[in-house]
Amino acid sequence: LRLTRETDLEEIIKLETSSYPSDEAASAEMLKFRLGEASSYFWTMWKIQGEISILVGFIVGTRVNVWSVEAMGSHEKDGEILGIHSVVVAKEYRRKGIATRAVQWYCDEVLQRDGSIKKIMLLAKAPMIKLYQRVGFQVLGLSAIEHGAEQWFDLEFSGGIEMLQIDAFSAKAFGGNPAAVVFRHGTERWMRSVANENNLAETAFLCRLGPSDFAIRWFTPTTEVELCGHATLASAYALWFTGRAVANSITFHTRTAGNLLVTKKADGWLEMDLPTSEITHLSQIPSPFQTALNGTTILGCAHGPPGLPDWLIEIPSL
């Protein structure tokens, strides 16, 4: 992602024209206007192959004070609404999650950078609504704006966070192991900031992939972790509690730990299937463990999979 340059316009115009019907595509003059007047809200996506850059897509918006058909062709420098006019990904790069990640980054970046922008608006057709909901947009209803022949919906992103704090491994409030559950992903900087402010052992961030499938990431107040059991259990409960999941099983897709399955049993208990980790036994005990255990006899030592900070130390029964 980078800001658009004037030399990019020819490719952008071709991509816009090929991506929308003729009665919906922005004209070359309109795209030039948006670049000239609102260049800081005009971003392009590129695939870099050696010294060759391939245009993958672009996002462009302008600032206005009133969301209307006139907003499509104007820019008010102090406008409190950022209207996104085009989210375009080249045909060969679609259905790869590029648009979702780009819009997510764009919205978070704009709201963090420009505190005077109160909300972000866009128009979407019915088939595209789920994509924007994954990012955090809410559907306001059918739009009064007429743009081309088809019906559009107004969507709004205000940067608010839907989040629950769940006490896992407990039958009562304020017990067990607390975790925060956020019902969307964001930029890594944003997720780190949220987790830092929560100041809990872990904050889980969810992104819907299907009716019962969710991508999950976990952050401590200072860093991202590869796996967290109690925050995953909390996430499943939060999804059922809020009605975001209906089926009795939820699959969480992780970045490095495989898929985690949580099942709601007939008796109300939640059962979680965690991945089996291969361990490697060591013939020599690392000196830091001997020091840390202050002379305690160590019967055996093993470490978990590469990349994970997991160790297994065996000592005599106390």
PDB file of N, CA, C and O in Angstrom, residues 156-211:
ATOM      1  N   GLU A 156     -21.653   2.222   7.462  1.00  0.00           N
ATOM      2  CA  GLU A 156     -20.924   3.188   8.290  1.00  0.00           C
ATOM      3  C   GLU A 156     -19.890   2.476   9.155  1.00  0.00           C
ATOM      4  O   GLU A 156     -20.146   1.404   9.705  1.00  0.00           O
ATOM      5  N   PHE A 157     -18.723   3.103   9.262  1.00  0.00           N
ATOM      6  CA  PHE A 157     -17.644   2.635  10.135  1.00  0.00           C
ATOM      7  C   PHE A 157     -17.269   3.790  11.046  1.00  0.00           C
ATOM      8  O   PHE A 157     -16.874   4.855  10.576  1.00  0.00           O
ATOM      9  N   SER A 158     -17.421   3.598  12.343  1.00  0.00           N
ATOM     10  CA  SER A 158     -17.120   4.675  13.284  1.00  0.00           C
ATOM     11  C   SER A 158     -15.882   4.405  14.120  1.00  0.00           C
ATOM     12  O   SER A 158     -15.476   5.242  14.925  1.00  0.00           O
ATOM     13  N   GLY A 159     -15.286   3.231  13.949  1.00  0.00           N
ATOM     14  CA  GLY A 159     -14.094   2.909  14.722  1.00  0.00           C
ATOM     15  C   GLY A 159     -14.379   2.377  16.102  1.00  0.00           C
ATOM     16  O   GLY A 159     -13.472   2.099  16.875  1.00  0.00           O
ATOM     17  N   GLY A 160     -15.664   2.246  16.455  1.00  0.00           N
ATOM     18  CA  GLY A 160     -16.008   1.686  17.756  1.00  0.00           C
ATOM     19  C   GLY A 160     -15.633   0.214  17.847  1.00  0.00           C
ATOM     20  O   GLY A 160     -15.484  -0.470  16.838  1.00  0.00           O
ATOM     21  N   ILE A 161     -15.489  -0.275  19.057  1.00  0.00           N
ATOM     22  CA  ILE A 161     -15.063  -1.659  19.276  1.00  0.00           C
ATOM     23  C   ILE A 161     -16.159  -2.420  20.000  1.00  0.00           C
ATOM     24  O   ILE A 161     -16.600  -2.009  21.075  1.00  0.00           O
ATOM     25  N   GLU A 162     -16.605  -3.519  19.411  1.00  0.00           N
ATOM     26  CA  GLU A 162     -17.494  -4.442  20.117  1.00  0.00           C
ATOM     27  C   GLU A 162     -16.617  -5.460  20.829  1.00  0.00           C
ATOM     28  O   GLU A 162     -15.881  -6.207  20.193  1.00  0.00           O
ATOM     29  N   MET A 163     -16.707  -5.507  22.145  1.00  0.00           N
ATOM     30  CA  MET A 163     -15.777  -6.324  22.909  1.00  0.00           C
ATOM     31  C   MET A 163     -16.453  -6.816  24.179  1.00  0.00           C
ATOM     32  O   MET A 163     -17.261  -6.118  24.785  1.00  0.00           O
ATOM     33  N   LEU A 164     -16.131  -8.037  24.568  1.00  0.00           N
ATOM     34  CA  LEU A 164     -16.587  -8.592  25.833  1.00  0.00           C
ATOM     35  C   LEU A 164     -15.374  -9.036  26.643  1.00  0.00           C
ATOM     36  O   LEU A 164     -14.348  -9.425  26.083  1.00  0.00           O
ATOM     37  N   GLN A 165     -15.503  -8.999  27.960  1.00  0.00           N
ATOM     38  CA  GLN A 165     -14.502  -9.614  28.833  1.00  0.00           C
ATOM     39  C   GLN A 165     -15.132 -10.846  29.449  1.00  0.00           C
ATOM     40  O   GLN A 165     -16.181 -10.771  30.080  1.00  0.00           O
ATOM     41  N   ILE A 166     -14.503 -11.985  29.241  1.00  0.00           N
ATOM     42  CA  ILE A 166     -15.033 -13.283  29.665  1.00  0.00           C
ATOM     43  C   ILE A 166     -14.105 -13.895  30.703  1.00  0.00           C
ATOM     44  O   ILE A 166     -12.882 -13.892  30.527  1.00  0.00           O
ATOM     45  N   ASP A 167     -14.685 -14.438  31.771  1.00  0.00           N
ATOM     46  CA  ASP A 167     -13.896 -15.178  32.765  1.00  0.00           C
ATOM     47  C   ASP A 167     -13.955 -16.660  32.420  1.00  0.00           C
ATOM     48  O   ASP A 167     -14.968 -17.324  32.640  1.00  0.00           O
ATOM     49  N   ALA A 168     -12.877 -17.175  31.836  1.00  0.00           N
ATOM     50  CA  ALA A 168     -12.811 -18.592  31.484  1.00  0.00           C
ATOM     51  C   ALA A 168     -12.449 -19.423  32.717  1.00  0.00           C
ATOM     52  O   ALA A 168     -11.868 -18.914  33.678  1.00  0.00           O
ATOM     53  N   PHE A 169     -12.794 -20.699  32.682  1.00  0.00           N
ATOM     54  CA  PHE A 169     -12.464 -21.652  33.750  1.00  0.00           C
ATOM     55  C   PHE A 169     -13.074 -21.232  35.090  1.00  0.00           C
ATOM     56  O   PHE A 169     -12.447 -21.359  36.138  1.00  0.00           O
ATOM     57  N   SER A 170     -14.295 -20.689  35.061  1.00  0.00           N
ATOM     58  CA  SER A 170     -14.912 -20.246  36.304  1.00  0.00           C
ATOM     59  C   SER A 170     -16.424 -20.386  36.213  1.00  0.00           C
ATOM     60  O   SER A 170     -17.005 -20.226  35.143  1.00  0.00           O
ATOM     61  N   ALA A 171     -17.054 -20.680  37.350  1.00  0.00           N
ATOM     62  CA  ALA A 171     -18.518 -20.760  37.414  1.00  0.00           C
ATOM     63  C   ALA A 171     -19.121 -19.466  37.945  1.00  0.00           C
ATOM     64  O   ALA A 171     -20.329 -19.366  38.098  1.00  0.00           O
ATOM     65  N   LYS A 172     -18.290 -18.459  38.245  1.00  0.00           N
ATOM     66  CA  LYS A 172     -18.808 -17.201  38.785  1.00  0.00           C
ATOM     67  C   LYS A 172     -17.993 -16.039  38.245  1.00  0.00           C
ATOM     68  O   LYS A 172     -16.853 -16.205  37.789  1.00  0.00           O
ATOM     69  N   ALA A 173     -18.589 -14.859  38.295  1.00  0.00           N
ATOM     70  CA  ALA A 173     -17.913 -13.653  37.832  1.00  0.00           C
ATOM     71  C   ALA A 173     -16.696 -13.350  38.696  1.00  0.00           C
ATOM     72  O   ALA A 173     -16.648 -13.692  39.877  1.00  0.00           O
ATOM     73  N   PHE A 174     -15.704 -12.725  38.075  1.00  0.00           N
ATOM     74  CA  PHE A 174     -14.471 -12.305  38.743  1.00  0.00           C
ATOM     75  C   PHE A 174     -13.620 -13.478  39.211  1.00  0.00           C
ATOM     76  O   PHE A 174     -12.757 -13.334  40.063  1.00  0.00           O
ATOM     77  N   GLY A 175     -13.855 -14.655  38.611  1.00  0.00           N
ATOM     78  CA  GLY A 175     -13.027 -15.815  38.922  1.00  0.00           C
ATOM     79  C   GLY A 175     -12.319 -16.284  37.668  1.00  0.00           C
ATOM     80  O   GLY A 175     -12.407 -15.678  36.604  1.00  0.00           O
ATOM     81  N   GLY A 176     -11.621 -17.391  37.790  1.00  0.00           N
ATOM     82  CA  GLY A 176     -11.000 -18.003  36.623  1.00  0.00           C
ATOM     83  C   GLY A 176      -9.921 -17.161  35.991  1.00  0.00           C
ATOM     84  O   GLY A 176      -9.170 -16.457  36.670  1.00  0.00           O
ATOM     85  N   ASN A 177      -9.876 -17.219  34.666  1.00  0.00           N
ATOM     86  CA  ASN A 177      -8.820 -16.567  33.903  1.00  0.00           C
ATOM     87  C   ASN A 177      -9.475 -15.623  32.898  1.00  0.00           C
ATOM     88  O   ASN A 177     -10.078 -16.064  31.927  1.00  0.00           O
ATOM     89  N   PRO A 178      -9.406 -14.300  33.093  1.00  0.00           N
ATOM     90  CA  PRO A 178     -10.117 -13.375  32.213  1.00  0.00           C
ATOM     91  C   PRO A 178      -9.418 -13.180  30.870  1.00  0.00           C
ATOM     92  O   PRO A 178      -8.193 -13.195  30.779  1.00  0.00           O
ATOM     93  N   ALA A 179     -10.226 -12.973  29.837  1.00  0.00           N
ATOM     94  CA  ALA A 179      -9.716 -12.639  28.504  1.00  0.00           C
ATOM     95  C   ALA A 179     -10.711 -11.695  27.841  1.00  0.00           C
ATOM     96  O   ALA A 179     -11.920 -11.796  28.049  1.00  0.00           O
ATOM     97  N   ALA A 180     -10.208 -10.761  27.060  1.00  0.00           N
ATOM     98  CA  ALA A 180     -11.074  -9.893  26.272  1.00  0.00           C
ATOM     99  C   ALA A 180     -11.259 -10.510  24.890  1.00  0.00           C
ATOM    100  O   ALA A 180     -10.340 -11.137  24.345  1.00  0.00           O
ATOM    101  N   VAL A 181     -12.450 -10.336  24.320  1.00  0.00           N
ATOM    102  CA  VAL A 181     -12.765 -10.856  22.984  1.00  0.00           C
ATOM    103  C   VAL A 181     -13.258  -9.692  22.141  1.00  0.00           C
ATOM    104  O   VAL A 181     -14.269  -9.058  22.463  1.00  0.00           O
ATOM    105  N   VAL A 182     -12.542  -9.401  21.054  1.00  0.00           N
ATOM    106  CA  VAL A 182     -12.899  -8.322  20.130  1.00  0.00           C
ATOM    107  C   VAL A 182     -13.416  -8.959  18.846  1.00  0.00           C
ATOM    108  O   VAL A 182     -12.759  -9.850  18.290  1.00  0.00           O
ATOM    109  N   PHE A 183     -14.560  -8.488  18.360  1.00  0.00           N
ATOM    110  CA  PHE A 183     -15.225  -9.165  17.249  1.00  0.00           C
ATOM    111  C   PHE A 183     -14.780  -8.674  15.879  1.00  0.00           C
ATOM    112  O   PHE A 183     -15.556  -8.672  14.924  1.00  0.00           O
ATOM    113  N   ARG A 184     -13.552  -8.255  15.769  1.00  0.00           N
ATOM    114  CA  ARG A 184     -12.997  -7.941  14.450  1.00  0.00           C
ATOM    115  C   ARG A 184     -11.484  -7.901  14.541  1.00  0.00           C
ATOM    116  O   ARG A 184     -10.917  -7.820  15.645  1.00  0.00           O
ATOM    117  N   HIS A 185     -10.832  -7.966  13.390  1.00  0.00           N
ATOM    118  CA  HIS A 185      -9.400  -7.751  13.307  1.00  0.00           C
ATOM    119  C   HIS A 185      -9.141  -6.285  12.974  1.00  0.00           C
ATOM    120  O   HIS A 185     -10.057  -5.524  12.668  1.00  0.00           O
ATOM    121  N   GLY A 186      -7.893  -5.905  13.018  1.00  0.00           N
ATOM    122  CA  GLY A 186      -7.484  -4.556  12.638  1.00  0.00           C
ATOM    123  C   GLY A 186      -6.027  -4.596  12.240  1.00  0.00           C
ATOM    124  O   GLY A 186      -5.434  -5.674  12.102  1.00  0.00           O
ATOM    125  N   THR A 187      -5.431  -3.449  12.045  1.00  0.00           N
ATOM    126  CA  THR A 187      -4.002  -3.443  11.784  1.00  0.00           C
ATOM    127  C   THR A 187      -3.281  -3.958  13.019  1.00  0.00           C
ATOM    128  O   THR A 187      -3.804  -3.904  14.137  1.00  0.00           O
ATOM    129  N   GLU A 188      -2.066  -4.443  12.831  1.00  0.00           N
ATOM    130  CA  GLU A 188      -1.325  -4.983  13.969  1.00  0.00           C
ATOM    131  C   GLU A 188      -1.105  -3.912  15.033  1.00  0.00           C
ATOM    132  O   GLU A 188      -1.217  -4.178  16.236  1.00  0.00           O
ATOM    133  N   ARG A 189      -0.824  -2.699  14.595  1.00  0.00           N
ATOM    134  CA  ARG A 189      -0.622  -1.598  15.547  1.00  0.00           C
ATOM    135  C   ARG A 189      -1.888  -1.363  16.365  1.00  0.00           C
ATOM    136  O   ARG A 189      -1.822  -1.160  17.580  1.00  0.00           O
ATOM    137  N   TRP A 190      -3.043  -1.389  15.690  1.00  0.00           N
ATOM    138  CA  TRP A 190      -4.305  -1.158  16.383  1.00  0.00           C
ATOM    139  C   TRP A 190      -4.593  -2.269  17.388  1.00  0.00           C
ATOM    140  O   TRP A 190      -4.983  -2.014  18.531  1.00  0.00           O
ATOM    141  N   MET A 191      -4.386  -3.533  16.974  1.00  0.00           N
ATOM    142  CA  MET A 191      -4.657  -4.651  17.885  1.00  0.00           C
ATOM    143  C   MET A 191      -3.724  -4.616  19.084  1.00  0.00           C
ATOM    144  O   MET A 191      -4.140  -4.892  20.218  1.00  0.00           O
ATOM    145  N   ARG A 192      -2.471  -4.264  18.866  1.00  0.00           N
ATOM    146  CA  ARG A 192      -1.538  -4.136  19.991  1.00  0.00           C
ATOM    147  C   ARG A 192      -1.995  -3.037  20.954  1.00  0.00           C
ATOM    148  O   ARG A 192      -1.909  -3.187  22.175  1.00  0.00           O
ATOM    149  N   SER A 193      -2.495  -1.940  20.402  1.00  0.00           N
ATOM    150  CA  SER A 193      -2.938  -0.826  21.251  1.00  0.00           C
ATOM    151  C   SER A 193      -4.147  -1.216  22.085  1.00  0.00           C
ATOM    152  O   SER A 193      -4.234  -0.882  23.272  1.00  0.00           O
ATOM    153  N   VAL A 194      -5.096  -1.928  21.467  1.00  0.00           N
ATOM    154  CA  VAL A 194      -6.284  -2.375  22.196  1.00  0.00           C
ATOM    155  C   VAL A 194      -5.880  -3.330  23.315  1.00  0.00           C
ATOM    156  O   VAL A 194      -6.329  -3.206  24.458  1.00  0.00           O
ATOM    157  N   ALA A 195      -5.019  -4.305  22.990  1.00  0.00           N
ATOM    158  CA  ALA A 195      -4.592  -5.281  23.994  1.00  0.00           C
ATOM    159  C   ALA A 195      -3.813  -4.602  25.120  1.00  0.00           C
ATOM    160  O   ALA A 195      -3.959  -4.961  26.296  1.00  0.00           O
ATOM    161  N   ASN A 196      -3.008  -3.614  24.776  1.00  0.00           N
ATOM    162  CA  ASN A 196      -2.246  -2.900  25.798  1.00  0.00           C
ATOM    163  C   ASN A 196      -3.175  -2.152  26.738  1.00  0.00           C
ATOM    164  O   ASN A 196      -2.974  -2.149  27.960  1.00  0.00           O
ATOM    165  N   GLU A 197      -4.220  -1.527  26.170  1.00  0.00           N
ATOM    166  CA  GLU A 197      -5.157  -0.788  27.021  1.00  0.00           C
ATOM    167  C   GLU A 197      -5.996  -1.726  27.883  1.00  0.00           C
ATOM    168  O   GLU A 197      -6.313  -1.419  29.031  1.00  0.00           O
ATOM    169  N   ASN A 198      -6.363  -2.905  27.342  1.00  0.00           N
ATOM    170  CA  ASN A 198      -7.110  -3.878  28.140  1.00  0.00           C
ATOM    171  C   ASN A 198      -6.296  -4.365  29.328  1.00  0.00           C
ATOM    172  O   ASN A 198      -6.828  -4.646  30.403  1.00  0.00           O
ATOM    173  N   ASN A 199      -4.975  -4.531  29.091  1.00  0.00           N
ATOM    174  CA  ASN A 199      -4.053  -4.943  30.157  1.00  0.00           C
ATOM    175  C   ASN A 199      -4.459  -6.264  30.799  1.00  0.00           C
ATOM    176  O   ASN A 199      -4.343  -6.449  32.008  1.00  0.00           O
ATOM    177  N   LEU A 200      -4.973  -7.187  29.973  1.00  0.00           N
ATOM    178  CA  LEU A 200      -5.265  -8.547  30.425  1.00  0.00           C
ATOM    179  C   LEU A 200      -4.185  -9.481  29.883  1.00  0.00           C
ATOM    180  O   LEU A 200      -3.412  -9.109  28.996  1.00  0.00           O
ATOM    181  N   ALA A 201      -4.154 -10.697  30.401  1.00  0.00           N
ATOM    182  CA  ALA A 201      -3.149 -11.645  29.933  1.00  0.00           C
ATOM    183  C   ALA A 201      -3.225 -11.793  28.421  1.00  0.00           C
ATOM    184  O   ALA A 201      -2.200 -11.780  27.727  1.00  0.00           O
ATOM    185  N   GLU A 202      -4.457 -11.927  27.880  1.00  0.00           N
ATOM    186  CA  GLU A 202      -4.637 -12.003  26.434  1.00  0.00           C
ATOM    187  C   GLU A 202      -5.920 -11.302  26.006  1.00  0.00           C
ATOM    188  O   GLU A 202      -6.934 -11.329  26.733  1.00  0.00           O
ATOM    189  N   THR A 203      -5.864 -10.696  24.848  1.00  0.00           N
ATOM    190  CA  THR A 203      -7.046 -10.213  24.139  1.00  0.00           C
ATOM    191  C   THR A 203      -7.124 -10.974  22.830  1.00  0.00           C
ATOM    192  O   THR A 203      -6.137 -11.033  22.080  1.00  0.00           O
ATOM    193  N   ALA A 204      -8.277 -11.579  22.541  1.00  0.00           N
ATOM    194  CA  ALA A 204      -8.473 -12.332  21.296  1.00  0.00           C
ATOM    195  C   ALA A 204      -9.200 -11.452  20.287  1.00  0.00           C
ATOM    196  O   ALA A 204     -10.156 -10.752  20.632  1.00  0.00           O
ATOM    197  N   PHE A 205      -8.755 -11.507  19.029  1.00  0.00           N
ATOM    198  CA  PHE A 205      -9.380 -10.759  17.944  1.00  0.00           C
ATOM    199  C   PHE A 205      -9.924 -11.760  16.923  1.00  0.00           C
ATOM    200  O   PHE A 205      -9.189 -12.649  16.466  1.00  0.00           O
ATOM    201  N   LEU A 206     -11.197 -11.608  16.568  1.00  0.00           N
ATOM    202  CA  LEU A 206     -11.879 -12.574  15.701  1.00  0.00           C
ATOM    203  C   LEU A 206     -12.258 -11.940  14.376  1.00  0.00           C
ATOM    204  O   LEU A 206     -12.583 -10.754  14.307  1.00  0.00           O
ATOM    205  N   CYS A 207     -12.229 -12.744  13.324  1.00  0.00           N
ATOM    206  CA  CYS A 207     -12.693 -12.315  12.006  1.00  0.00           C
ATOM    207  C   CYS A 207     -13.468 -13.472  11.391  1.00  0.00           C
ATOM    208  O   CYS A 207     -12.921 -14.578  11.257  1.00  0.00           O
ATOM    209  N   ARG A 208     -14.726 -13.242  11.044  1.00  0.00           N
ATOM    210  CA  ARG A 208     -15.567 -14.316  10.511  1.00  0.00           C
ATOM    211  C   ARG A 208     -15.067 -14.769   9.139  1.00  0.00           C
ATOM    212  O   ARG A 208     -14.833 -13.963   8.242  1.00  0.00           O
ATOM    213  N   LEU A 209     -14.940 -16.093   8.982  1.00  0.00           N
ATOM    214  CA  LEU A 209     -14.599 -16.694   7.703  1.00  0.00           C
ATOM    215  C   LEU A 209     -15.779 -17.457   7.109  1.00  0.00           C
ATOM    216  O   LEU A 209     -15.822 -17.717   5.902  1.00  0.00           O
ATOM    217  N   GLY A 210     -16.715 -17.837   7.964  1.00  0.00           N
ATOM    218  CA  GLY A 210     -17.896 -18.589   7.553  1.00  0.00           C
ATOM    219  C   GLY A 210     -18.868 -18.620   8.717  1.00  0.00           C
ATOM    220  O   GLY A 210     -18.611 -18.034   9.775  1.00  0.00           O
ATOM    221  N   PRO A 211     -20.010 -19.321   8.576  1.00  0.00           N
ATOM    222  CA  PRO A 211     -21.008 -19.355   9.651  1.00  0.00           C
ATOM    223  C   PRO A 211     -20.449 -19.823  10.986  1.00  0.00           C
ATOM    224  O   PRO A 211     -20.836 -19.313  12.040  1.00  0.00           O
TER     225      PRO A 211
END
